[in-house]
Amino acid sequence: MIDDTNYADCLALYNFNHVDKIKGKKSFSYIFNDNINYIRSLYNRGKIRNVTYDTIQKTILCGFIYLGYDLFVCPHCGNESIVPHKCNSKLCTSCGTKEAKLRAAHISSIALDAKHRHIVFTIPKHLRGYFIKDRSLLNLFFIAARNTLACVFSDESKFLIDKKNTYMVSVLAPSWSG
């Protein structure tokens, strides 16, 4: 976790004007920084997990030397150039886009060239609290999804498919808003 005392000093020194707006829109770092007191209060009450709070802090400080930096010195003229480290967060508008493109390219390179179906299983809103409190329950969710698909595509089903070429890829995207 980022030390809040040093973090506050860094934010006071950091000029967000040059990174707050991307193509005329406010970035996540601006929105998070603008609401940091509210986010901190949620974290202190246990409403935000440690990893989420850390990610928000890193997103705010993305491209700032507080996250570390590399110093390059020209051997001929001695000019120095500081390159701040990035946050590599999915929430960050610059790092998240890069990560999404890399992930899409990787999945495309390993994916089978086959017909497929895209099926989404969701957890009802009134049950999501249980899964947020006990994340091990998510494994049961995947098992239930697998068993449901096995029943739907079984020999007795009207959705008979080629058993030899049947695969399932499971992905968790927990973007629950409450």
PDB file of N, CA, C and O in Angstrom, residues 53-122:
ATOM      1  N   TYR A  53      -7.894  -0.530  -3.343  1.00  0.00           N
ATOM      2  CA  TYR A  53      -7.397   0.761  -2.861  1.00  0.00           C
ATOM      3  C   TYR A  53      -5.994   1.041  -3.406  1.00  0.00           C
ATOM      4  O   TYR A  53      -5.700   2.151  -3.852  1.00  0.00           O
ATOM      5  N   ASP A  54      -5.140   0.038  -3.392  1.00  0.00           N
ATOM      6  CA  ASP A  54      -3.789   0.186  -3.956  1.00  0.00           C
ATOM      7  C   ASP A  54      -3.848   0.533  -5.434  1.00  0.00           C
ATOM      8  O   ASP A  54      -3.113   1.399  -5.918  1.00  0.00           O
ATOM      9  N   THR A  55      -4.719  -0.140  -6.166  1.00  0.00           N
ATOM     10  CA  THR A  55      -4.841   0.111  -7.605  1.00  0.00           C
ATOM     11  C   THR A  55      -5.304   1.534  -7.876  1.00  0.00           C
ATOM     12  O   THR A  55      -4.800   2.194  -8.788  1.00  0.00           O
ATOM     13  N   ILE A  56      -6.247   2.013  -7.091  1.00  0.00           N
ATOM     14  CA  ILE A  56      -6.731   3.386  -7.249  1.00  0.00           C
ATOM     15  C   ILE A  56      -5.596   4.377  -6.992  1.00  0.00           C
ATOM     16  O   ILE A  56      -5.394   5.322  -7.757  1.00  0.00           O
ATOM     17  N   GLN A  57      -4.820   4.139  -5.930  1.00  0.00           N
ATOM     18  CA  GLN A  57      -3.705   5.033  -5.628  1.00  0.00           C
ATOM     19  C   GLN A  57      -2.665   5.028  -6.749  1.00  0.00           C
ATOM     20  O   GLN A  57      -2.164   6.075  -7.158  1.00  0.00           O
ATOM     21  N   LYS A  58      -2.357   3.842  -7.256  1.00  0.00           N
ATOM     22  CA  LYS A  58      -1.368   3.747  -8.333  1.00  0.00           C
ATOM     23  C   LYS A  58      -1.877   4.404  -9.615  1.00  0.00           C
ATOM     24  O   LYS A  58      -1.106   5.007 -10.353  1.00  0.00           O
ATOM     25  N   THR A  59      -3.174   4.280  -9.864  1.00  0.00           N
ATOM     26  CA  THR A  59      -3.757   4.914 -11.045  1.00  0.00           C
ATOM     27  C   THR A  59      -3.634   6.433 -10.961  1.00  0.00           C
ATOM     28  O   THR A  59      -3.320   7.097 -11.939  1.00  0.00           O
ATOM     29  N   ILE A  60      -3.864   6.978  -9.769  1.00  0.00           N
ATOM     30  CA  ILE A  60      -3.727   8.422  -9.575  1.00  0.00           C
ATOM     31  C   ILE A  60      -2.289   8.863  -9.846  1.00  0.00           C
ATOM     32  O   ILE A  60      -2.042   9.890 -10.469  1.00  0.00           O
ATOM     33  N   LEU A  61      -1.327   8.054  -9.413  1.00  0.00           N
ATOM     34  CA  LEU A  61       0.079   8.429  -9.524  1.00  0.00           C
ATOM     35  C   LEU A  61       0.762   7.896 -10.776  1.00  0.00           C
ATOM     36  O   LEU A  61       1.979   7.996 -10.903  1.00  0.00           O
ATOM     37  N   CYS A  62       0.006   7.342 -11.717  1.00  0.00           N
ATOM     38  CA  CYS A  62       0.591   6.778 -12.936  1.00  0.00           C
ATOM     39  C   CYS A  62       1.404   7.828 -13.685  1.00  0.00           C
ATOM     40  O   CYS A  62       0.942   8.945 -13.920  1.00  0.00           O
ATOM     41  N   GLY A  63       2.617   7.475 -14.053  1.00  0.00           N
ATOM     42  CA  GLY A  63       3.471   8.395 -14.790  1.00  0.00           C
ATOM     43  C   GLY A  63       4.148   9.424 -13.913  1.00  0.00           C
ATOM     44  O   GLY A  63       4.747  10.374 -14.411  1.00  0.00           O
ATOM     45  N   PHE A  64       4.071   9.248 -12.601  1.00  0.00           N
ATOM     46  CA  PHE A  64       4.711  10.162 -11.664  1.00  0.00           C
ATOM     47  C   PHE A  64       5.859   9.432 -10.986  1.00  0.00           C
ATOM     48  O   PHE A  64       5.784   8.215 -10.767  1.00  0.00           O
ATOM     49  N   ILE A  65       6.913  10.130 -10.614  1.00  0.00           N
ATOM     50  CA  ILE A  65       8.120   9.476 -10.105  1.00  0.00           C
ATOM     51  C   ILE A  65       7.921   8.780  -8.756  1.00  0.00           C
ATOM     52  O   ILE A  65       8.764   7.999  -8.353  1.00  0.00           O
ATOM     53  N   TYR A  66       6.796   9.002  -8.075  1.00  0.00           N
ATOM     54  CA  TYR A  66       6.538   8.327  -6.802  1.00  0.00           C
ATOM     55  C   TYR A  66       6.484   6.812  -7.003  1.00  0.00           C
ATOM     56  O   TYR A  66       6.824   6.053  -6.112  1.00  0.00           O
ATOM     57  N   LEU A  67       6.055   6.348  -8.169  1.00  0.00           N
ATOM     58  CA  LEU A  67       6.007   4.912  -8.462  1.00  0.00           C
ATOM     59  C   LEU A  67       7.360   4.376  -8.925  1.00  0.00           C
ATOM     60  O   LEU A  67       7.491   3.207  -9.242  1.00  0.00           O
ATOM     61  N   GLY A  68       8.353   5.239  -8.986  1.00  0.00           N
ATOM     62  CA  GLY A  68       9.684   4.859  -9.443  1.00  0.00           C
ATOM     63  C   GLY A  68       9.957   5.458 -10.809  1.00  0.00           C
ATOM     64  O   GLY A  68       9.053   5.947 -11.485  1.00  0.00           O
ATOM     65  N   TYR A  69      11.212   5.435 -11.193  1.00  0.00           N
ATOM     66  CA  TYR A  69      11.572   6.001 -12.484  1.00  0.00           C
ATOM     67  C   TYR A  69      12.894   5.416 -12.954  1.00  0.00           C
ATOM     68  O   TYR A  69      13.634   4.814 -12.183  1.00  0.00           O
ATOM     69  N   ASP A  70      13.154   5.592 -14.234  1.00  0.00           N
ATOM     70  CA  ASP A  70      14.434   5.230 -14.828  1.00  0.00           C
ATOM     71  C   ASP A  70      15.122   6.517 -15.238  1.00  0.00           C
ATOM     72  O   ASP A  70      14.490   7.419 -15.805  1.00  0.00           O
ATOM     73  N   LEU A  71      16.419   6.603 -14.943  1.00  0.00           N
ATOM     74  CA  LEU A  71      17.202   7.782 -15.297  1.00  0.00           C
ATOM     75  C   LEU A  71      18.142   7.401 -16.429  1.00  0.00           C
ATOM     76  O   LEU A  71      18.921   6.455 -16.309  1.00  0.00           O
ATOM     77  N   PHE A  72      18.026   8.120 -17.530  1.00  0.00           N
ATOM     78  CA  PHE A  72      18.897   7.890 -18.673  1.00  0.00           C
ATOM     79  C   PHE A  72      19.814   9.090 -18.831  1.00  0.00           C
ATOM     80  O   PHE A  72      19.359  10.241 -18.789  1.00  0.00           O
ATOM     81  N   VAL A  73      21.113   8.815 -18.993  1.00  0.00           N
ATOM     82  CA  VAL A  73      22.104   9.873 -19.163  1.00  0.00           C
ATOM     83  C   VAL A  73      22.819   9.644 -20.492  1.00  0.00           C
ATOM     84  O   VAL A  73      23.313   8.547 -20.766  1.00  0.00           O
ATOM     85  N   CYS A  74      22.867  10.672 -21.308  1.00  0.00           N
ATOM     86  CA  CYS A  74      23.570  10.588 -22.585  1.00  0.00           C
ATOM     87  C   CYS A  74      25.075  10.551 -22.314  1.00  0.00           C
ATOM     88  O   CYS A  74      25.602  11.433 -21.615  1.00  0.00           O
ATOM     89  N   PRO A  75      25.778   9.531 -22.825  1.00  0.00           N
ATOM     90  CA  PRO A  75      27.218   9.434 -22.552  1.00  0.00           C
ATOM     91  C   PRO A  75      28.033  10.521 -23.257  1.00  0.00           C
ATOM     92  O   PRO A  75      29.162  10.808 -22.857  1.00  0.00           O
ATOM     93  N   HIS A  76      27.469  11.165 -24.262  1.00  0.00           N
ATOM     94  CA  HIS A  76      28.205  12.173 -25.019  1.00  0.00           C
ATOM     95  C   HIS A  76      28.047  13.576 -24.433  1.00  0.00           C
ATOM     96  O   HIS A  76      29.037  14.259 -24.200  1.00  0.00           O
ATOM     97  N   CYS A  77      26.789  13.979 -24.206  1.00  0.00           N
ATOM     98  CA  CYS A  77      26.568  15.362 -23.758  1.00  0.00           C
ATOM     99  C   CYS A  77      26.217  15.470 -22.279  1.00  0.00           C
ATOM    100  O   CYS A  77      26.227  16.555 -21.717  1.00  0.00           O
ATOM    101  N   GLY A  78      25.851  14.351 -21.646  1.00  0.00           N
ATOM    102  CA  GLY A  78      25.526  14.373 -20.228  1.00  0.00           C
ATOM    103  C   GLY A  78      24.092  14.761 -19.912  1.00  0.00           C
ATOM    104  O   GLY A  78      23.733  14.898 -18.741  1.00  0.00           O
ATOM    105  N   ASN A  79      23.263  14.968 -20.943  1.00  0.00           N
ATOM    106  CA  ASN A  79      21.854  15.290 -20.689  1.00  0.00           C
ATOM    107  C   ASN A  79      21.177  14.123 -19.986  1.00  0.00           C
ATOM    108  O   ASN A  79      21.408  12.964 -20.311  1.00  0.00           O
ATOM    109  N   GLU A  80      20.328  14.477 -19.010  1.00  0.00           N
ATOM    110  CA  GLU A  80      19.609  13.464 -18.245  1.00  0.00           C
ATOM    111  C   GLU A  80      18.139  13.470 -18.646  1.00  0.00           C
ATOM    112  O   GLU A  80      17.560  14.516 -18.911  1.00  0.00           O
ATOM    113  N   SER A  81      17.565  12.292 -18.647  1.00  0.00           N
ATOM    114  CA  SER A  81      16.140  12.153 -18.945  1.00  0.00           C
ATOM    115  C   SER A  81      15.528  11.195 -17.936  1.00  0.00           C
ATOM    116  O   SER A  81      16.014  10.084 -17.756  1.00  0.00           O
ATOM    117  N   ILE A  82      14.477  11.645 -17.281  1.00  0.00           N
ATOM    118  CA  ILE A  82      13.782  10.818 -16.286  1.00  0.00           C
ATOM    119  C   ILE A  82      12.508  10.275 -16.927  1.00  0.00           C
ATOM    120  O   ILE A  82      11.701  11.025 -17.466  1.00  0.00           O
ATOM    121  N   VAL A  83      12.340   8.953 -16.857  1.00  0.00           N
ATOM    122  CA  VAL A  83      11.139   8.303 -17.386  1.00  0.00           C
ATOM    123  C   VAL A  83      10.406   7.660 -16.207  1.00  0.00           C
ATOM    124  O   VAL A  83      10.857   6.652 -15.659  1.00  0.00           O
ATOM    125  N   PRO A  84       9.286   8.254 -15.786  1.00  0.00           N
ATOM    126  CA  PRO A  84       8.544   7.701 -14.644  1.00  0.00           C
ATOM    127  C   PRO A  84       7.920   6.351 -14.985  1.00  0.00           C
ATOM    128  O   PRO A  84       7.566   6.082 -16.128  1.00  0.00           O
ATOM    129  N   HIS A  85       7.780   5.498 -13.973  1.00  0.00           N
ATOM    130  CA  HIS A  85       7.138   4.204 -14.155  1.00  0.00           C
ATOM    131  C   HIS A  85       5.633   4.376 -14.262  1.00  0.00           C
ATOM    132  O   HIS A  85       5.061   5.310 -13.713  1.00  0.00           O
ATOM    133  N   LYS A  86       5.005   3.459 -14.956  1.00  0.00           N
ATOM    134  CA  LYS A  86       3.555   3.462 -15.122  1.00  0.00           C
ATOM    135  C   LYS A  86       2.931   2.538 -14.068  1.00  0.00           C
ATOM    136  O   LYS A  86       3.605   1.703 -13.476  1.00  0.00           O
ATOM    137  N   CYS A  87       1.627   2.635 -13.895  1.00  0.00           N
ATOM    138  CA  CYS A  87       0.936   1.847 -12.870  1.00  0.00           C
ATOM    139  C   CYS A  87       0.581   0.439 -13.336  1.00  0.00           C
ATOM    140  O   CYS A  87       0.379  -0.454 -12.524  1.00  0.00           O
ATOM    141  N   ASN A  88       0.462   0.219 -14.649  1.00  0.00           N
ATOM    142  CA  ASN A  88       0.067  -1.071 -15.230  1.00  0.00           C
ATOM    143  C   ASN A  88      -1.267  -1.569 -14.689  1.00  0.00           C
ATOM    144  O   ASN A  88      -1.475  -2.761 -14.501  1.00  0.00           O
ATOM    145  N   SER A  89      -2.180  -0.652 -14.446  1.00  0.00           N
ATOM    146  CA  SER A  89      -3.494  -0.987 -13.905  1.00  0.00           C
ATOM    147  C   SER A  89      -4.530  -1.065 -15.016  1.00  0.00           C
ATOM    148  O   SER A  89      -4.478  -0.322 -15.985  1.00  0.00           O
ATOM    149  N   LYS A  90      -5.487  -1.958 -14.847  1.00  0.00           N
ATOM    150  CA  LYS A  90      -6.591  -2.053 -15.803  1.00  0.00           C
ATOM    151  C   LYS A  90      -7.505  -0.825 -15.714  1.00  0.00           C
ATOM    152  O   LYS A  90      -8.212  -0.501 -16.651  1.00  0.00           O
ATOM    153  N   LEU A  91      -7.487  -0.146 -14.570  1.00  0.00           N
ATOM    154  CA  LEU A  91      -8.329   1.037 -14.397  1.00  0.00           C
ATOM    155  C   LEU A  91      -7.761   2.258 -15.099  1.00  0.00           C
ATOM    156  O   LEU A  91      -8.492   3.172 -15.442  1.00  0.00           O
ATOM    157  N   CYS A  92      -6.464   2.286 -15.304  1.00  0.00           N
ATOM    158  CA  CYS A  92      -5.792   3.437 -15.893  1.00  0.00           C
ATOM    159  C   CYS A  92      -6.150   3.535 -17.377  1.00  0.00           C
ATOM    160  O   CYS A  92      -6.111   2.542 -18.106  1.00  0.00           O
ATOM    161  N   THR A  93      -6.468   4.752 -17.818  1.00  0.00           N
ATOM    162  CA  THR A  93      -6.881   4.915 -19.208  1.00  0.00           C
ATOM    163  C   THR A  93      -5.757   4.622 -20.188  1.00  0.00           C
ATOM    164  O   THR A  93      -6.019   4.136 -21.282  1.00  0.00           O
ATOM    165  N   SER A  94      -4.518   4.882 -19.822  1.00  0.00           N
ATOM    166  CA  SER A  94      -3.423   4.585 -20.758  1.00  0.00           C
ATOM    167  C   SER A  94      -2.903   3.160 -20.574  1.00  0.00           C
ATOM    168  O   SER A  94      -2.753   2.421 -21.545  1.00  0.00           O
ATOM    169  N   CYS A  95      -2.633   2.752 -19.359  1.00  0.00           N
ATOM    170  CA  CYS A  95      -2.092   1.401 -19.119  1.00  0.00           C
ATOM    171  C   CYS A  95      -3.134   0.318 -19.406  1.00  0.00           C
ATOM    172  O   CYS A  95      -2.803  -0.740 -19.931  1.00  0.00           O
ATOM    173  N   GLY A  96      -4.385   0.571 -19.058  1.00  0.00           N
ATOM    174  CA  GLY A  96      -5.441  -0.414 -19.266  1.00  0.00           C
ATOM    175  C   GLY A  96      -5.688  -0.688 -20.736  1.00  0.00           C
ATOM    176  O   GLY A  96      -5.921  -1.833 -21.140  1.00  0.00           O
ATOM    177  N   THR A  97      -5.626   0.333 -21.558  1.00  0.00           N
ATOM    178  CA  THR A  97      -5.823   0.163 -22.995  1.00  0.00           C
ATOM    179  C   THR A  97      -4.702  -0.685 -23.581  1.00  0.00           C
ATOM    180  O   THR A  97      -4.945  -1.605 -24.368  1.00  0.00           O
ATOM    181  N   LYS A  98      -3.479  -0.389 -23.178  1.00  0.00           N
ATOM    182  CA  LYS A  98      -2.327  -1.159 -23.657  1.00  0.00           C
ATOM    183  C   LYS A  98      -2.463  -2.616 -23.233  1.00  0.00           C
ATOM    184  O   LYS A  98      -2.262  -3.534 -24.021  1.00  0.00           O
ATOM    185  N   GLU A  99      -2.812  -2.845 -21.974  1.00  0.00           N
ATOM    186  CA  GLU A  99      -2.958  -4.204 -21.449  1.00  0.00           C
ATOM    187  C   GLU A  99      -4.066  -4.954 -22.186  1.00  0.00           C
ATOM    188  O   GLU A  99      -3.925  -6.132 -22.498  1.00  0.00           O
ATOM    189  N   ALA A 100      -5.182  -4.292 -22.449  1.00  0.00           N
ATOM    190  CA  ALA A 100      -6.303  -4.930 -23.155  1.00  0.00           C
ATOM    191  C   ALA A 100      -5.895  -5.347 -24.559  1.00  0.00           C
ATOM    192  O   ALA A 100      -6.249  -6.442 -25.026  1.00  0.00           O
ATOM    193  N   LYS A 101      -5.137  -4.492 -25.245  1.00  0.00           N
ATOM    194  CA  LYS A 101      -4.683  -4.832 -26.599  1.00  0.00           C
ATOM    195  C   LYS A 101      -3.714  -6.004 -26.585  1.00  0.00           C
ATOM    196  O   LYS A 101      -3.797  -6.897 -27.436  1.00  0.00           O
ATOM    197  N   LEU A 102      -2.802  -6.018 -25.619  1.00  0.00           N
ATOM    198  CA  LEU A 102      -1.859  -7.138 -25.504  1.00  0.00           C
ATOM    199  C   LEU A 102      -2.588  -8.442 -25.195  1.00  0.00           C
ATOM    200  O   LEU A 102      -2.288  -9.492 -25.753  1.00  0.00           O
ATOM    201  N   ARG A 103      -3.571  -8.368 -24.296  1.00  0.00           N
ATOM    202  CA  ARG A 103      -4.330  -9.570 -23.924  1.00  0.00           C
ATOM    203  C   ARG A 103      -5.144 -10.081 -25.104  1.00  0.00           C
ATOM    204  O   ARG A 103      -5.204 -11.285 -25.351  1.00  0.00           O
ATOM    205  N   ALA A 104      -5.768  -9.181 -25.847  1.00  0.00           N
ATOM    206  CA  ALA A 104      -6.565  -9.584 -27.017  1.00  0.00           C
ATOM    207  C   ALA A 104      -5.676 -10.244 -28.063  1.00  0.00           C
ATOM    208  O   ALA A 104      -6.052 -11.263 -28.662  1.00  0.00           O
ATOM    209  N   ALA A 105      -4.487  -9.703 -28.283  1.00  0.00           N
ATOM    210  CA  ALA A 105      -3.559 -10.294 -29.252  1.00  0.00           C
ATOM    211  C   ALA A 105      -3.115 -11.674 -28.802  1.00  0.00           C
ATOM    212  O   ALA A 105      -3.046 -12.617 -29.604  1.00  0.00           O
ATOM    213  N   HIS A 106      -2.860 -11.830 -27.507  1.00  0.00           N
ATOM    214  CA  HIS A 106      -2.436 -13.134 -26.981  1.00  0.00           C
ATOM    215  C   HIS A 106      -3.554 -14.168 -27.115  1.00  0.00           C
ATOM    216  O   HIS A 106      -3.326 -15.290 -27.572  1.00  0.00           O
ATOM    217  N   ILE A 107      -4.767 -13.792 -26.740  1.00  0.00           N
ATOM    218  CA  ILE A 107      -5.889 -14.730 -26.822  1.00  0.00           C
ATOM    219  C   ILE A 107      -6.166 -15.096 -28.278  1.00  0.00           C
ATOM    220  O   ILE A 107      -6.435 -16.254 -28.597  1.00  0.00           O
ATOM    221  N   SER A 108      -6.069 -14.128 -29.181  1.00  0.00           N
ATOM    222  CA  SER A 108      -6.273 -14.409 -30.608  1.00  0.00           C
ATOM    223  C   SER A 108      -5.231 -15.389 -31.132  1.00  0.00           C
ATOM    224  O   SER A 108      -5.528 -16.224 -31.986  1.00  0.00           O
ATOM    225  N   SER A 109      -4.007 -15.306 -30.615  1.00  0.00           N
ATOM    226  CA  SER A 109      -2.947 -16.185 -31.096  1.00  0.00           C
ATOM    227  C   SER A 109      -3.115 -17.631 -30.627  1.00  0.00           C
ATOM    228  O   SER A 109      -2.643 -18.547 -31.276  1.00  0.00           O
ATOM    229  N   ILE A 110      -3.797 -17.833 -29.487  1.00  0.00           N
ATOM    230  CA  ILE A 110      -3.958 -19.203 -28.971  1.00  0.00           C
ATOM    231  C   ILE A 110      -5.364 -19.762 -29.188  1.00  0.00           C
ATOM    232  O   ILE A 110      -5.600 -20.945 -28.952  1.00  0.00           O
ATOM    233  N   ALA A 111      -6.292 -18.923 -29.617  1.00  0.00           N
ATOM    234  CA  ALA A 111      -7.675 -19.366 -29.788  1.00  0.00           C
ATOM    235  C   ALA A 111      -7.808 -20.318 -30.969  1.00  0.00           C
ATOM    236  O   ALA A 111      -7.084 -20.222 -31.958  1.00  0.00           O
ATOM    237  N   LEU A 112      -8.734 -21.226 -30.831  1.00  0.00           N
ATOM    238  CA  LEU A 112      -9.016 -22.169 -31.911  1.00  0.00           C
ATOM    239  C   LEU A 112      -9.840 -21.487 -32.995  1.00  0.00           C
ATOM    240  O   LEU A 112     -10.706 -20.662 -32.697  1.00  0.00           O
ATOM    241  N   ASP A 113      -9.577 -21.833 -34.223  1.00  0.00           N
ATOM    242  CA  ASP A 113     -10.367 -21.305 -35.333  1.00  0.00           C
ATOM    243  C   ASP A 113     -11.583 -22.221 -35.479  1.00  0.00           C
ATOM    244  O   ASP A 113     -11.559 -23.209 -36.213  1.00  0.00           O
ATOM    245  N   ALA A 114     -12.619 -21.920 -34.713  1.00  0.00           N
ATOM    246  CA  ALA A 114     -13.790 -22.792 -34.679  1.00  0.00           C
ATOM    247  C   ALA A 114     -15.045 -21.970 -34.412  1.00  0.00           C
ATOM    248  O   ALA A 114     -14.977 -20.841 -33.927  1.00  0.00           O
ATOM    249  N   LYS A 115     -16.194 -22.575 -34.734  1.00  0.00           N
ATOM    250  CA  LYS A 115     -17.458 -21.945 -34.395  1.00  0.00           C
ATOM    251  C   LYS A 115     -17.564 -21.906 -32.877  1.00  0.00           C
ATOM    252  O   LYS A 115     -17.084 -22.806 -32.187  1.00  0.00           O
ATOM    253  N   HIS A 116     -18.189 -20.878 -32.373  1.00  0.00           N
ATOM    254  CA  HIS A 116     -18.299 -20.771 -30.921  1.00  0.00           C
ATOM    255  C   HIS A 116     -19.618 -20.100 -30.534  1.00  0.00           C
ATOM    256  O   HIS A 116     -20.285 -19.503 -31.353  1.00  0.00           O
ATOM    257  N   ARG A 117     -19.922 -20.240 -29.280  1.00  0.00           N
ATOM    258  CA  ARG A 117     -21.074 -19.561 -28.698  1.00  0.00           C
ATOM    259  C   ARG A 117     -20.556 -18.760 -27.516  1.00  0.00           C
ATOM    260  O   ARG A 117     -19.701 -19.207 -26.771  1.00  0.00           O
ATOM    261  N   HIS A 118     -21.092 -17.572 -27.361  1.00  0.00           N
ATOM    262  CA  HIS A 118     -20.721 -16.710 -26.239  1.00  0.00           C
ATOM    263  C   HIS A 118     -21.887 -16.753 -25.252  1.00  0.00           C
ATOM    264  O   HIS A 118     -22.988 -16.296 -25.563  1.00  0.00           O
ATOM    265  N   ILE A 119     -21.646 -17.320 -24.097  1.00  0.00           N
ATOM    266  CA  ILE A 119     -22.697 -17.462 -23.092  1.00  0.00           C
ATOM    267  C   ILE A 119     -22.241 -16.748 -21.829  1.00  0.00           C
ATOM    268  O   ILE A 119     -21.122 -16.952 -21.369  1.00  0.00           O
ATOM    269  N   VAL A 120     -23.105 -15.918 -21.269  1.00  0.00           N
ATOM    270  CA  VAL A 120     -22.773 -15.146 -20.081  1.00  0.00           C
ATOM    271  C   VAL A 120     -23.641 -15.616 -18.924  1.00  0.00           C
ATOM    272  O   VAL A 120     -24.869 -15.673 -19.034  1.00  0.00           O
ATOM    273  N   PHE A 121     -23.002 -15.974 -17.823  1.00  0.00           N
ATOM    274  CA  PHE A 121     -23.703 -16.317 -16.591  1.00  0.00           C
ATOM    275  C   PHE A 121     -23.507 -15.159 -15.624  1.00  0.00           C
ATOM    276  O   PHE A 121     -22.397 -14.674 -15.446  1.00  0.00           O
ATOM    277  N   THR A 122     -24.591 -14.709 -15.013  1.00  0.00           N
ATOM    278  CA  THR A 122     -24.497 -13.611 -14.062  1.00  0.00           C
ATOM    279  C   THR A 122     -25.029 -14.051 -12.710  1.00  0.00           C
ATOM    280  O   THR A 122     -25.811 -14.991 -12.611  1.00  0.00           O
TER     281      THR A 122
END
